[in-house]
mmCIF file of C-alpha atoms in Angstrom:
data_model
loop_
_atom_site.group_PDB
_atom_site.id
_atom_site.type_symbol
_atom_site.label_atom_id
_atom_site.label_comp_id
_atom_site.label_asym_id
_atom_site.label_seq_id
_atom_site.Cartn_x
_atom_site.Cartn_y
_atom_site.Cartn_z
ATOM 1 C CA MET E 1 49.115 -68.102 -27.532
ATOM 2 C CA ASN E 2 50.730 -69.751 -24.531
ATOM 3 C CA ASN E 3 52.091 -67.206 -22.077
ATOM 4 C CA GLU E 4 53.782 -69.370 -19.475
ATOM 5 C CA MET E 5 55.544 -67.499 -16.706
ATOM 6 C CA SER E 6 57.260 -68.674 -13.581
ATOM 7 C CA HIS E 7 56.728 -66.364 -10.663
ATOM 8 C CA SER E 8 58.923 -65.639 -7.709
ATOM 9 C CA GLU E 9 57.326 -64.572 -4.486
ATOM 10 C CA THR E 10 56.257 -60.971 -4.260
ATOM 11 C CA ASN E 11 57.940 -59.513 -1.241
ATOM 12 C CA PRO E 12 58.238 -56.084 0.280
ATOM 13 C CA ARG E 13 61.740 -54.629 0.128
ATOM 14 C CA LEU E 14 63.059 -51.600 1.910
ATOM 15 C CA SER E 15 65.388 -49.375 -0.067
ATOM 16 C CA ASP E 16 65.336 -45.672 -0.747
ATOM 17 C CA GLU E 17 61.602 -46.106 -1.381
ATOM 18 C CA LEU E 18 59.172 -48.588 0.127
ATOM 19 C CA SER E 19 58.253 -50.957 -2.670
ATOM 20 C CA THR E 20 56.828 -54.307 -3.658
ATOM 21 C CA GLU E 21 58.907 -56.294 -6.112
ATOM 22 C CA THR E 22 58.408 -59.430 -8.169
ATOM 23 C CA THR E 23 60.560 -61.158 -10.759
ATOM 24 C CA VAL E 24 59.024 -63.299 -13.493
ATOM 25 C CA SER E 25 60.382 -65.244 -16.445
ATOM 26 C CA VAL E 26 59.165 -64.329 -19.915
ATOM 27 C CA ASP E 27 58.054 -67.131 -22.212
ATOM 28 C CA GLU E 28 60.669 -66.839 -24.957
ATOM 29 C CA THR E 29 58.818 -69.088 -27.406
ATOM 30 C CA GLY E 30 56.613 -67.536 -30.046
ATOM 31 C CA ASP E 31 56.270 -63.773 -30.294
ATOM 32 C CA LEU E 32 58.741 -62.313 -27.785
ATOM 33 C CA GLU E 33 57.324 -58.788 -28.092
ATOM 34 C CA SER E 34 53.780 -59.933 -27.224
ATOM 35 C CA ASN E 35 55.088 -62.082 -24.380
ATOM 36 C CA ILE E 36 57.009 -59.154 -22.875
ATOM 37 C CA VAL E 37 53.954 -56.896 -23.134
ATOM 38 C CA LEU E 38 51.687 -59.505 -21.510
ATOM 39 C CA THR E 39 54.203 -60.239 -18.766
ATOM 40 C CA VAL E 40 54.648 -56.570 -17.877
ATOM 41 C CA VAL E 41 51.015 -55.485 -18.094
ATOM 42 C CA GLU E 42 49.543 -58.490 -16.245
ATOM 43 C CA ASN E 43 52.072 -58.261 -13.412
ATOM 44 C CA VAL E 44 51.820 -54.477 -13.064
ATOM 45 C CA ALA E 45 48.028 -54.871 -12.866
ATOM 46 C CA ASP E 46 48.449 -57.474 -10.105
ATOM 47 C CA ILE E 47 50.944 -55.407 -8.118
ATOM 48 C CA THR E 48 49.017 -52.148 -8.408
ATOM 49 C CA ASP E 49 45.567 -53.734 -8.078
ATOM 50 C CA GLN E 50 44.335 -52.275 -11.382
ATOM 51 C CA GLU E 51 42.086 -53.705 -14.061
ATOM 52 C CA LEU E 52 43.902 -54.448 -17.328
ATOM 53 C CA THR E 53 41.225 -52.613 -19.288
ATOM 54 C CA GLU E 54 41.758 -49.437 -17.233
ATOM 55 C CA MET E 55 45.508 -49.252 -17.875
ATOM 56 C CA PRO E 56 47.045 -47.252 -20.735
ATOM 57 C CA PRO E 57 48.805 -49.224 -23.461
ATOM 58 C CA LEU E 58 52.398 -50.165 -22.622
ATOM 59 C CA TYR E 59 53.547 -48.651 -25.930
ATOM 60 C CA ASP E 60 52.703 -45.220 -24.458
ATOM 61 C CA SER E 61 55.691 -45.767 -22.131
ATOM 62 C CA ILE E 62 58.157 -47.762 -24.226
ATOM 63 C CA ASN E 63 58.645 -49.299 -27.659
ATOM 64 C CA SER E 64 58.107 -52.991 -26.839
ATOM 65 C CA GLY E 65 59.431 -54.062 -30.251
ATOM 66 C CA ALA E 66 62.739 -52.334 -29.558
ATOM 67 C CA VAL E 67 62.870 -53.977 -26.111
ATOM 68 C CA ALA E 68 62.308 -57.414 -27.662
ATOM 69 C CA ASP E 69 64.965 -56.752 -30.310
ATOM 70 C CA LEU E 70 67.552 -55.645 -27.752
ATOM 71 C CA LEU E 71 66.849 -58.507 -25.382
ATOM 72 C CA SER E 72 67.008 -61.144 -28.096
ATOM 73 C CA SER E 73 70.244 -59.854 -29.677
ATOM 74 C CA PRO E 74 73.395 -61.769 -28.721
ATOM 75 C CA GLN E 75 75.834 -59.687 -26.695
ATOM 76 C CA SER E 76 79.615 -59.866 -26.857
ATOM 77 C CA GLY E 77 81.315 -61.580 -23.961
ATOM 78 C CA GLY E 78 78.079 -63.178 -22.789
ATOM 79 C CA ARG E 79 77.012 -59.944 -21.136
ATOM 80 C CA SER E 80 73.437 -59.411 -20.094
ATOM 81 C CA VAL E 81 71.424 -56.446 -21.375
ATOM 82 C CA ASP E 82 69.000 -54.756 -18.982
ATOM 83 C CA ILE E 83 66.400 -52.159 -19.931
ATOM 84 C CA THR E 84 64.689 -50.179 -17.176
ATOM 85 C CA PHE E 85 61.605 -48.000 -17.596
ATOM 86 C CA GLU E 86 58.589 -46.831 -15.611
ATOM 87 C CA TYR E 87 54.956 -47.744 -16.198
ATOM 88 C CA GLN E 88 51.922 -47.147 -13.972
ATOM 89 C CA GLY E 89 53.902 -46.348 -10.841
ATOM 90 C CA CYS E 90 56.277 -49.282 -11.290
ATOM 91 C CA ARG E 91 59.909 -49.523 -12.294
ATOM 92 C CA ILE E 92 60.355 -52.409 -14.730
ATOM 93 C CA THR E 93 63.691 -53.987 -15.609
ATOM 94 C CA ALA E 94 63.680 -56.424 -18.523
ATOM 95 C CA SER E 95 66.818 -58.505 -18.890
ATOM 96 C CA SER E 96 68.257 -60.549 -21.731
ATOM 97 C CA ASP E 97 68.403 -63.489 -19.307
ATOM 98 C CA GLY E 98 64.627 -63.769 -19.838
ATOM 99 C CA THR E 99 63.485 -62.180 -16.596
ATOM 100 C CA VAL E 100 61.405 -59.109 -15.878
ATOM 101 C CA THR E 101 61.583 -57.459 -12.452
ATOM 102 C CA ILE E 102 58.725 -55.169 -11.490
ATOM 103 C CA ARG E 103 58.974 -52.885 -8.474
ATOM 104 C CA GLN E 104 56.064 -50.760 -7.337
ATOM 105 C CA LEU E 105 57.217 -47.268 -6.455
ATOM 106 C CA THR E 106 55.619 -45.366 -3.644
ATOM 107 C CA ALA E 107 55.942 -41.692 -2.854
#
């Protein structure tokens, strides 16, 4: 399976919480659900400096099939659909424009 992603720079941002944020594009060819899972888990592991094998499955936090279905469904008026959830100390926003934004949350 080819999981091509284009990465933006990871940069610290100051908001209500100090965080690190990155936005990546999901490979929309092939199995969208698997590509979303790989994109989220690999990038969360990078941001949080965790080993993939030590992280709980993403499906413990969200139904990735439902995310893929929502993001691949055409929306009226050309509107974008965004889904936001938390996983391993990160806030993830997946968008129907094919991007996933991952922000590490700090206490």
